[in-house]
Coordinates of C-alpha atoms in Angstrom, one line a residue:
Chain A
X1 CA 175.8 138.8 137.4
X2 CA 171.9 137.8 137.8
X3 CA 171.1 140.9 139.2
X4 CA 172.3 142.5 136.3
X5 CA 170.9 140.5 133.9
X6 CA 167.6 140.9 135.6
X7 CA 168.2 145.1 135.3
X8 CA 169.1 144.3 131.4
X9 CA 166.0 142.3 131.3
X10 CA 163.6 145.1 132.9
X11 CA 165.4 147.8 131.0
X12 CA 165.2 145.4 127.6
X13 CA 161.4 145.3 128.4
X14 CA 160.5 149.3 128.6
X15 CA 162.9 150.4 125.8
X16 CA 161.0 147.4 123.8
X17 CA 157.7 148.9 124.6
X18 CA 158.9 152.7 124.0
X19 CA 160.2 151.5 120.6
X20 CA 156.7 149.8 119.5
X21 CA 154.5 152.3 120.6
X22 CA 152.3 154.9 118.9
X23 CA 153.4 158.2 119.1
X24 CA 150.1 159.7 119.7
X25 CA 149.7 157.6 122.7
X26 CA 153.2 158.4 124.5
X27 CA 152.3 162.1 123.3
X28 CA 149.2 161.7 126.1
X29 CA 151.1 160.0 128.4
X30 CA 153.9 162.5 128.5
X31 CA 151.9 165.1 129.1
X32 CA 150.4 163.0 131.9
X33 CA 153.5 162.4 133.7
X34 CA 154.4 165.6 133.9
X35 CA 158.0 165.4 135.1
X36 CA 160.9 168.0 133.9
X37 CA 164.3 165.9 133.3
X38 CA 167.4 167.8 133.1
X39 CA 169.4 166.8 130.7
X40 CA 171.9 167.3 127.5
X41 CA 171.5 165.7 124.5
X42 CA 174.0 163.0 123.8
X43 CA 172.8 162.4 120.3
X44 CA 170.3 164.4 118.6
X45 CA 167.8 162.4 116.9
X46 CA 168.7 160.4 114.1
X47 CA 166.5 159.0 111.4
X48 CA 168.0 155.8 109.4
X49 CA 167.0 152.2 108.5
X50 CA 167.8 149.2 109.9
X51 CA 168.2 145.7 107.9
X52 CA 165.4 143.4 109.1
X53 CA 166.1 139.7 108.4
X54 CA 164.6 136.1 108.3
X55 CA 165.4 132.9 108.0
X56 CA 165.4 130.6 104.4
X57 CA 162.4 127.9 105.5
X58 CA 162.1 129.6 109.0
X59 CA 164.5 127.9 110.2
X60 CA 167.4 127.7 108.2
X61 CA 170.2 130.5 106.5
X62 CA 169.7 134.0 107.5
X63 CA 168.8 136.2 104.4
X64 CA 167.9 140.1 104.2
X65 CA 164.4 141.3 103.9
X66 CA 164.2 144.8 103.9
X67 CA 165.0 147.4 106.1
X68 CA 162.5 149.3 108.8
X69 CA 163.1 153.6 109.2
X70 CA 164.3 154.0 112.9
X71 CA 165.0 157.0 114.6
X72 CA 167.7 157.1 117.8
X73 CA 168.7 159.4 120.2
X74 CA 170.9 159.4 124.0
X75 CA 170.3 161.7 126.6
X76 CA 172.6 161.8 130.1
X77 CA 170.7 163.5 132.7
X78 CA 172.6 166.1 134.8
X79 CA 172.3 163.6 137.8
X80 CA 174.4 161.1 135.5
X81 CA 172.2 158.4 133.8
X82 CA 172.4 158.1 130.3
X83 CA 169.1 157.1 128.5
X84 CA 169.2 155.6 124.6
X85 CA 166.7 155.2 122.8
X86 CA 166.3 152.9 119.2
X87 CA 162.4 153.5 118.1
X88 CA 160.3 152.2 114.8
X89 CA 159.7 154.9 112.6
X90 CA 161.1 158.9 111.5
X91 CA 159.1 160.4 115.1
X92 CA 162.2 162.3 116.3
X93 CA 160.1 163.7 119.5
X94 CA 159.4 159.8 119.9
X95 CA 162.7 159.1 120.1
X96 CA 164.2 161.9 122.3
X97 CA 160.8 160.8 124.8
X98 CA 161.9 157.6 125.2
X99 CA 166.0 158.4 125.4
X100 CA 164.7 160.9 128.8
X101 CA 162.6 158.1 130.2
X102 CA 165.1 155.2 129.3
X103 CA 167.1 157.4 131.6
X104 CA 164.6 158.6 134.5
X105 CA 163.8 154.8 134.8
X106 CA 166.9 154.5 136.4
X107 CA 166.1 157.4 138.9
X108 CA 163.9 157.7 141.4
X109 CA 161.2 158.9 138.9
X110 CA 160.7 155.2 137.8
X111 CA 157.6 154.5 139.8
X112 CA 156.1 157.0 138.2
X113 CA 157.0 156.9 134.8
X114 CA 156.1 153.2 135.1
X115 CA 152.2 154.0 136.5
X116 CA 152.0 157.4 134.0
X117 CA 153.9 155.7 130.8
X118 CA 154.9 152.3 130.9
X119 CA 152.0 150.8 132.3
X120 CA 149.1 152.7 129.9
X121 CA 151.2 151.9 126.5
X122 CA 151.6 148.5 127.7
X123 CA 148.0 148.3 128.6
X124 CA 146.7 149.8 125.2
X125 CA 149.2 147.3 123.0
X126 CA 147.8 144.5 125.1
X127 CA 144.2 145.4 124.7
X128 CA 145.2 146.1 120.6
X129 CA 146.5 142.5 120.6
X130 CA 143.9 141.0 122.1
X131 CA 141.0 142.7 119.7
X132 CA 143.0 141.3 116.8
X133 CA 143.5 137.6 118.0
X134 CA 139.9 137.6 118.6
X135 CA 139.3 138.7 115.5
X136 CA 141.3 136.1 113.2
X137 CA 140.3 133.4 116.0
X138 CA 136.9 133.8 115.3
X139 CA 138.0 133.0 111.5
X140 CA 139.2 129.9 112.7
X141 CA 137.4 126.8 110.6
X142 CA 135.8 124.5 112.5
X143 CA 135.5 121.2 110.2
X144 CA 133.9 119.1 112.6
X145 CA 130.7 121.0 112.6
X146 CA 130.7 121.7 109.5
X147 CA 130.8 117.9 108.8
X148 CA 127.7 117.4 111.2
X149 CA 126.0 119.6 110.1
X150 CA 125.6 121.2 113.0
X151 CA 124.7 124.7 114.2
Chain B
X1 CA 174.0 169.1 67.2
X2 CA 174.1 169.0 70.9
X3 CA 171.4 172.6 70.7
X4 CA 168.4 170.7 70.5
X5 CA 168.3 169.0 74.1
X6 CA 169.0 172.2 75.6
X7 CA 166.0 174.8 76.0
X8 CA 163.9 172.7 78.0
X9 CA 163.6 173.7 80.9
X10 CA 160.0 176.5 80.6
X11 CA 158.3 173.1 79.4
X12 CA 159.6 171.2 82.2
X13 CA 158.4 173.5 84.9
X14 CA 155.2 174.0 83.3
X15 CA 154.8 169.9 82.9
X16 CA 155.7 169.6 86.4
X17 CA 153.2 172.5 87.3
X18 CA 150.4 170.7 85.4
X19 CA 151.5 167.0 86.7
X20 CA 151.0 168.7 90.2
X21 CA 147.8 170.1 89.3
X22 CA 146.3 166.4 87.7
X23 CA 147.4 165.2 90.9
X24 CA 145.2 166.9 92.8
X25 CA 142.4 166.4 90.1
X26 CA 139.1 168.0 90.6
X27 CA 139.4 170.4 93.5
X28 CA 135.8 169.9 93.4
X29 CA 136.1 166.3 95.7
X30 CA 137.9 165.8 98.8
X31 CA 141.7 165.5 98.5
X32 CA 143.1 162.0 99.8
X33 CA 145.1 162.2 102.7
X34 CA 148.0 160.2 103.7
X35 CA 146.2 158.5 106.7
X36 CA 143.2 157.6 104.5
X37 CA 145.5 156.0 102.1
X38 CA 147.9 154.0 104.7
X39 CA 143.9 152.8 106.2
X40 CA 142.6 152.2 103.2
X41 CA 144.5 151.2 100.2
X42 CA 146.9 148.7 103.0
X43 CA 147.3 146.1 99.9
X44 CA 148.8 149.1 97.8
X45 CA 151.0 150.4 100.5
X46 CA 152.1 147.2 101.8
X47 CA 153.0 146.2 98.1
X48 CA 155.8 149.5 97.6
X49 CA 157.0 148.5 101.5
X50 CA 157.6 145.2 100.0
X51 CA 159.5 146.0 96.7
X52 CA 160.6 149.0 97.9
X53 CA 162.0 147.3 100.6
X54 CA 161.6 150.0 103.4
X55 CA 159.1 149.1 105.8
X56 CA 157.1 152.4 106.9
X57 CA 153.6 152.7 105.6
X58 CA 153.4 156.3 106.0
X59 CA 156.1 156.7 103.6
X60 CA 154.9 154.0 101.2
X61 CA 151.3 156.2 101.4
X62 CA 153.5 159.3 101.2
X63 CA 154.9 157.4 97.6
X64 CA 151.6 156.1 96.4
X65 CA 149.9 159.8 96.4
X66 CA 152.8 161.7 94.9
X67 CA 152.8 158.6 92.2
X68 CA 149.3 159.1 91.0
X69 CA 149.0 155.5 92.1
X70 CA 151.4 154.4 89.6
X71 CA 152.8 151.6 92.2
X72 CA 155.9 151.3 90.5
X73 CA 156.7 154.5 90.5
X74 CA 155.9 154.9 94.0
X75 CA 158.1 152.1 94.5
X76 CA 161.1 154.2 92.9
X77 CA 160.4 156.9 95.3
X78 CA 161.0 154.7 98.5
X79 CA 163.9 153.3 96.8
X80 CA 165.6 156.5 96.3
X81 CA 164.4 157.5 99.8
X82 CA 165.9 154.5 101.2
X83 CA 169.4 155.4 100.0
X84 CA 169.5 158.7 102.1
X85 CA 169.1 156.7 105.3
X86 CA 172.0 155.9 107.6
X87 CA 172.1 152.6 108.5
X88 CA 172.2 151.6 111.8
X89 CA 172.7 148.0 111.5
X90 CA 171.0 144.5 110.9
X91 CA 168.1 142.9 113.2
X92 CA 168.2 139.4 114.4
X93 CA 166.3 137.2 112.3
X94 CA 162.8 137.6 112.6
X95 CA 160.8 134.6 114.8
X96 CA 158.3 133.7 112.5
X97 CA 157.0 130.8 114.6
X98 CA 156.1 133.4 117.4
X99 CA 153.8 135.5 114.9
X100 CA 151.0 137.1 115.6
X101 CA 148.8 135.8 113.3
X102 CA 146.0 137.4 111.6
X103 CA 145.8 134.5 109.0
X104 CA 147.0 130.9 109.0
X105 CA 146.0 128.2 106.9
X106 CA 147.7 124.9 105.7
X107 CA 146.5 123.1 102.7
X108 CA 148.3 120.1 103.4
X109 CA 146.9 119.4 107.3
X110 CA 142.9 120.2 108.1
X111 CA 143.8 119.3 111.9
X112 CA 147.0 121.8 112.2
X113 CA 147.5 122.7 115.9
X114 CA 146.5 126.6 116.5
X115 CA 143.9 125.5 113.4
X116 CA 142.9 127.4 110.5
X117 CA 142.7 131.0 110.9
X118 CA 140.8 132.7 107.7
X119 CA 141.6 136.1 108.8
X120 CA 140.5 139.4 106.4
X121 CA 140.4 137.2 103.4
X122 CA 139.5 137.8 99.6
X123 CA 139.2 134.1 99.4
X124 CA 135.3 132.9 99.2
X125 CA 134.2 136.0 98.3
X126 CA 132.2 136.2 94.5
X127 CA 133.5 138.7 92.9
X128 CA 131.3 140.7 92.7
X129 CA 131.1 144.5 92.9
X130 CA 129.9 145.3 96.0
X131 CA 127.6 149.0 95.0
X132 CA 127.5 149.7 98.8
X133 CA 130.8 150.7 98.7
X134 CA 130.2 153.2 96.2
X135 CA 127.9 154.9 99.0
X136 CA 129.5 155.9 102.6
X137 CA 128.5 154.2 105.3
X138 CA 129.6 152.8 108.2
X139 CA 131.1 149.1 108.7
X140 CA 129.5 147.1 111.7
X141 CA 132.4 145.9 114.4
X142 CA 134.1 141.9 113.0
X143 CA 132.9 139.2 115.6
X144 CA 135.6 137.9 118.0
X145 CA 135.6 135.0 119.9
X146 CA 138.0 133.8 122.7
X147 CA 141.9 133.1 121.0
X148 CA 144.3 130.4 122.1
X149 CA 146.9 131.7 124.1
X150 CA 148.6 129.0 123.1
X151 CA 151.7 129.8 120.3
X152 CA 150.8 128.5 116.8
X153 CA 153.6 126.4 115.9
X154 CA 155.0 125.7 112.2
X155 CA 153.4 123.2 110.3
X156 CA 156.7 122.1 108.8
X157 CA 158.3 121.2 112.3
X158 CA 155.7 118.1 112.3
X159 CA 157.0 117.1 109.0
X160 CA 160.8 117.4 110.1
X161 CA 160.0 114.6 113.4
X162 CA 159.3 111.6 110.9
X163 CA 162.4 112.7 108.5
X164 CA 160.6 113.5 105.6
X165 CA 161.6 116.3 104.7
X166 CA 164.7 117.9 103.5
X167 CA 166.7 119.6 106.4
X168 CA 167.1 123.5 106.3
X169 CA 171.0 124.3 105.9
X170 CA 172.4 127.2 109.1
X171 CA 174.4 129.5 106.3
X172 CA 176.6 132.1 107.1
X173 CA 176.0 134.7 109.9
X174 CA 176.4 137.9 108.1
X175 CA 173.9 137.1 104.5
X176 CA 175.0 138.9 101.6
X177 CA 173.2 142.3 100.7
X178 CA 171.8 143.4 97.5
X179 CA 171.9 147.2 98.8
X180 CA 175.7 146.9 99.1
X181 CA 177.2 144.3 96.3
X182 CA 176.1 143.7 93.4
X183 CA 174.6 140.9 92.3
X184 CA 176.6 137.7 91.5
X185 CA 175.9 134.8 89.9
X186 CA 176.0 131.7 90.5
X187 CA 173.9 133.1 94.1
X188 CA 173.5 131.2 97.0
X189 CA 170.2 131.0 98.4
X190 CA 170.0 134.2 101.1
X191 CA 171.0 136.5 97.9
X192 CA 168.0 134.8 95.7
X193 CA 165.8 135.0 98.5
X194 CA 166.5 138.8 99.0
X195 CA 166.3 139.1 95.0
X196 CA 162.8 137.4 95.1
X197 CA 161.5 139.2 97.9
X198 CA 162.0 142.9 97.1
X199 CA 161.6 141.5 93.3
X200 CA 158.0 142.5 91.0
X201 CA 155.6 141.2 91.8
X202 CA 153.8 140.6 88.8
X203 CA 157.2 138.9 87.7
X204 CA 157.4 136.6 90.3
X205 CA 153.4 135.5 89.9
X206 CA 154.3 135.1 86.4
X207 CA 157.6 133.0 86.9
X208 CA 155.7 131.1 89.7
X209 CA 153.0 130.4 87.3
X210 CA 155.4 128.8 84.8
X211 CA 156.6 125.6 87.3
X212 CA 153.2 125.4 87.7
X213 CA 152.2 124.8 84.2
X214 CA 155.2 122.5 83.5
X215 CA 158.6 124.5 83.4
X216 CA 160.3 122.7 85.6
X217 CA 156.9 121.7 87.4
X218 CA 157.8 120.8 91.2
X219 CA 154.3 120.2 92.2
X220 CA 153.7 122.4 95.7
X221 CA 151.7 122.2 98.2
X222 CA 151.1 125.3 100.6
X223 CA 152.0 123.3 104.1
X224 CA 151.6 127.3 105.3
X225 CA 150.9 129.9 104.7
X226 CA 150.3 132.6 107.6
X227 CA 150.4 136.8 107.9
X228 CA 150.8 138.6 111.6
X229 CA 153.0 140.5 113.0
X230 CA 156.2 140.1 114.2
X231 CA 158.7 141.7 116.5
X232 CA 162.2 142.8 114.9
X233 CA 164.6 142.7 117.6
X234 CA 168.5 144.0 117.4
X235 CA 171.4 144.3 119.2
X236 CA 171.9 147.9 120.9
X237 CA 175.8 148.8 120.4
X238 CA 175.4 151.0 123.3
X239 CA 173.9 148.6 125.7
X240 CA 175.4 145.3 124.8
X241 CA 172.1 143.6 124.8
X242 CA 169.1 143.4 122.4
X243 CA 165.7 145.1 122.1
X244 CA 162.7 144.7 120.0
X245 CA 163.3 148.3 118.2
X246 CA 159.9 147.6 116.2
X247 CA 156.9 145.6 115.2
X248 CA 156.0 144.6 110.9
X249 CA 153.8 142.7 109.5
X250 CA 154.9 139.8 107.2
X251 CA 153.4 137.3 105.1
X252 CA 155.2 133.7 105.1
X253 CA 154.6 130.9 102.6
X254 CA 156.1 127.3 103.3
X255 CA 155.8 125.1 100.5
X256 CA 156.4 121.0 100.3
X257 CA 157.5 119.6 97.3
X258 CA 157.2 116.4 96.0
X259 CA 160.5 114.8 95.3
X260 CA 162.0 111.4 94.2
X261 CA 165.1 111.6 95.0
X262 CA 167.8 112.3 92.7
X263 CA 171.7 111.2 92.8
X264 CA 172.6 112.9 96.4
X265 CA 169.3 113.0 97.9
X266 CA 166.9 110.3 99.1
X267 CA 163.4 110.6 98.7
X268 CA 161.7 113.2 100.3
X269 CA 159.6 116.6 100.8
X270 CA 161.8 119.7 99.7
X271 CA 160.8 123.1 100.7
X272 CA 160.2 126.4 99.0
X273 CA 160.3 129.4 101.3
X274 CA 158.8 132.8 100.7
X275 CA 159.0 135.8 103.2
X276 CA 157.7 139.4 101.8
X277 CA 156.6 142.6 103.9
X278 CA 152.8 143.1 104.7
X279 CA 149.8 141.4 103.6
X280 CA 151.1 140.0 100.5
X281 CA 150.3 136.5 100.3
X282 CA 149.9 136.1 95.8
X283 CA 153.6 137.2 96.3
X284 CA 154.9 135.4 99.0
X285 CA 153.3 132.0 97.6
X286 CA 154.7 132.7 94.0
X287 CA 158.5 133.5 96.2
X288 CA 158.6 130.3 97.3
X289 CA 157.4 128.4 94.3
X290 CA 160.4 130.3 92.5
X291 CA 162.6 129.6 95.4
X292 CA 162.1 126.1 95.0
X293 CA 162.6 126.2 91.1
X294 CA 165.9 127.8 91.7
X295 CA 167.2 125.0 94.2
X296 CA 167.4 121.9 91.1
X297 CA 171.3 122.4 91.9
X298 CA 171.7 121.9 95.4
X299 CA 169.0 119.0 95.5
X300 CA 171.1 117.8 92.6
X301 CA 167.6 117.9 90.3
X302 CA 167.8 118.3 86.3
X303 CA 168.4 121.5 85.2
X304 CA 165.0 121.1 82.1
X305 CA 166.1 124.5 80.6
X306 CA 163.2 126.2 82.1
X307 CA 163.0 130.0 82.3
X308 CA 162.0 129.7 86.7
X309 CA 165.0 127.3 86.6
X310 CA 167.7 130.4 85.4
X311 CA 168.5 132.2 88.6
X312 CA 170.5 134.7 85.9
X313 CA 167.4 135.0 83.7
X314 CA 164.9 134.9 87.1
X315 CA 167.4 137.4 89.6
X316 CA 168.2 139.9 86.5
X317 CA 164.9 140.5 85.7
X318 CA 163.2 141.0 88.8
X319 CA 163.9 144.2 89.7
X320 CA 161.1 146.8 88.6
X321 CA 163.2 149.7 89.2
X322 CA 166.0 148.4 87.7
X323 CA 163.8 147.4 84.3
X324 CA 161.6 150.6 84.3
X325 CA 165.1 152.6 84.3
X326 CA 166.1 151.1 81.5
X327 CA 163.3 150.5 79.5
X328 CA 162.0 154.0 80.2
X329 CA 165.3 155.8 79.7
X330 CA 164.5 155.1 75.6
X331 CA 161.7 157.7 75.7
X332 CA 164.3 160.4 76.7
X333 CA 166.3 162.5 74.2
X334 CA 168.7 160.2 72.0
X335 CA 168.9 162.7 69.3
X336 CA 172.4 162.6 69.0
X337 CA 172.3 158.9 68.8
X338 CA 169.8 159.2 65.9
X339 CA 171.2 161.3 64.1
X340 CA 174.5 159.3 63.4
X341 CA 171.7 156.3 62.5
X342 CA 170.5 158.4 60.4
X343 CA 174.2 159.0 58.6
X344 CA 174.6 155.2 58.7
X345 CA 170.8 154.2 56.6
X346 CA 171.7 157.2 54.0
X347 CA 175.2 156.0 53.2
X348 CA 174.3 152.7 53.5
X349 CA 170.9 153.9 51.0
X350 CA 173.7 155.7 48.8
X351 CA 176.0 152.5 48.3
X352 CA 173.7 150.5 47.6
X353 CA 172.1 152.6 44.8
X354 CA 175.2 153.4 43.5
X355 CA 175.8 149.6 42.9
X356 CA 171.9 149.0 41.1
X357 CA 173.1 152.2 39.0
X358 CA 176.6 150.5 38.1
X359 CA 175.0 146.9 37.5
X360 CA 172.6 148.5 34.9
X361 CA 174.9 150.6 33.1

């Protein structure tokens, strides 16, 4: 049972990342990777919307708050693995990319995909975070010197 | 009768023809493209995400351009988008407490934990027209400093140890939806919240705006207010587990309200809550000022007869697609219509004429 909650938990963490990312970037890093997947489409690409919701007070009653456009798509790989693939945004190529890597992820291709794909778009949304938090935390009011009159 | 509204359709084409060509204006300047307005008009687009109620800024660019700018009518265009879409189900509900934030301030503690993040703010600037604009040029780099790992907890949750304020109700799992029943009144507080949300936003400042000048005042404080981003995570049918299928933006207002107690409450803080799409914080702050307002019942408040207080008269009238349809549709052919007012004012001329002419006689 742990051990396959641990492969939902790995597999939960790269079809996260494939869903966030910017097109442009997995557009380089496909074309880095390089690798041929045979396959048959499952489900063609599909654009729709999904209902995003929050909370009443954050914490309380669930309410709706709009939708987001998503685009899906599954692949099976003619060695057997179905891939699926639920991404942000109307990028059908997007979405049909991360369905054939959601799949060779659980082939022997996964090192690779991981060091060509996963790692770099991982990588660039960490380094994207990390520009903004530095941004609004130099924002950050410091009252104290201010009240000193310090600096 | 019915000849005159057809024949139209040369001047429509040409209209359109000529609406595409002012569009465009002088061919003479650079056209706008989509990316420059998603870039650089982010207010604009994130306001037709959030009263459209689609969150994709390319679209909501895609909507401002082909409007002119004309924001409602952009709105409309995302709107009528939206209903093409399949959908393919409902996210959990977003973790606001584990935002991202650009922005976080609190007017009610100086010493919040995670402190006070300013963020790209308006606030503190003059006012003034900045000329440099005008001219190109380019924009040095904003200084960073080192951030807090650390998560920035809600401001409220401090509150909620010592009891003092008003417990948030769990409601039901599946909220009701605006996109598929219509609305129904009396609404419980998910429906208002969606109504407020996607609602005008000139509307809502001006409701908001109301409590605060003593229609039902409920004297707010801002305990937070903070805008970042936020992952949407849902479950995968497929898969039997959840993924983050996306990342938005949001803009989250907490209010505490001063409140005395009434006949099934003790005294306490009550909360207003507003949640909208984007950077959007005038409208998020005047949701959950309006919010509030629309809560007297359940706190078991007065109902003062004020306008913020009548979730009819507030959730009817918030909808600028809904009000632009039917205010606008009066400009369109009702020649038929007039006509037979027309009928109505001549007879109604006629007998009344007739009985002057009799009295004299």
């Amino acid at each position: 049972m742990t051990v396959i909650q641990d492969q939902n938990a790995g597999r939960k963490q790269w079809m996260s990342l494939l869903a966030k990312c910017d097109p442009a970037e997995l557009d380089g890093a496909w074309s880095a990777l390089d690798l041929s997947l045979d396959h048959q489409v499952l489900r063609a690409p599909e654009v729709g919307s999904v209902m995003v919701r929050g909370r009443a007070g954050a914490v309380g009653a669930a309410f709706n708050l709009g939708e987001i456009t998503v685009t899906r798509c599954s692949v099976r790989l003619s060695s057997g693995q179905d891939g699926h693939a639920y991404v942000q945004g109307r990028d059908k190529t997007k979405a049909l990319r991360a369905a054939l890597l959601d799949a060779g992820m659980q082939t022997a291709a996964a090192t690779k995909i991981r060091e060509k794909v996963l790692t770099p778009l991982s990588t660039a949304a960490t380094r994207r975070q990390t520009t903004r938090a530095a941004k609004a935390a130099a924002t950050k009011v410091d009252f104290f010197t201010m009240a000193r009159g310090e600096d | 009768m019915y000849v005159a509204v057809k024949g139209g359709e040369r001047a429509i084409d040409n209209a359109h023809a000529w609406l595409a060509e002012e569009r465009r204006g002088d061919s003479e300047v650079a056209e706008l493209s989509v990316a420059q307005i998603r870039e650089q008009l982010k207010l604009a687009v994130n306001r037709v995400m959030a009263e459209g109620s689609l969150f994709d800024p390319d679209l909501a660019a895609l909507a401002i351009k082909q409007a002119r700018g004309d924001m409602i009518e952009a709105i409309f265009l995302i709107r009528a988008y939206r209903t093409t879409l399949p959908r393919f189900g409902a996210s959990h509900p977003i973790a606001t407490g584990a935002m991202r934030c650009d922005r976080r301030v609190s007017a009610t503690f100086k010493d919040a934990p995670g402190g006070q993040l300013l963020g790209p703010t308006f606030d503190y600037t003059h006012r003034l027209l900045d000329f440099k604009l005008a001219a190109e040029g380019d924009v040095p780099a904003a200084p960073e400093k080192p951030a807090d790992p650390a998560r920035t907890p809600h401001i409220m949750g401090f509150l909620d140890r010592e009891n003092l304020i008003q417990t948030e109700e769990a409601g039901a799992e599946t909220p009701p939806d605006l996109t598929r029943e219509p609305l129904e009144l009396p609404a419980e507080r998910p429906l208002r919240l969606q109504s407020l949300t996607r609602g005008d936003e000139g509307f809502i400042l001006g409701m908001a705006y109301s409590t605060q000048r003593g229609y039902a005042r409920n004297h707010a404080f801002v305990a937070e207010l903070r805008i970042g981003t936020v992952a949407v995570e849902m479950d995968i049918p497929e898969l039997g587990f959840a993924i983050e299928i996306g990342e938005i933006e949001v803009t989250e207002c907490e209010t505490v309200n001063q409140f005395k107690g009434s006949r099934t409450e003790p005294p306490q803080f009550t909360r207003g809550y507003g949640l909208v799409f984007g950077m959007s914080e005038r409208k998020a702050i005047s949701m959950a000022l309006v919010d509030r307002a629309l809560r007297w019942k359940e706190l078991g408040e007065d109902n003062l007869g004020a306008p913020a207080q009548d979730e009819e008269f507030v959730l009817s009238h918030a909808d600028n697609i809904q009000a632009t349809g039917f205010l606008e549709h009066i400009k369109l052919p009702h020649y038929v219509d007039f006509q037979s007012e027309l009928e109505l004012i001549r007879k109604l001329r006629r007998a009344v004429s007739d009985t002057i002419r009799e009295a004299a006689e």
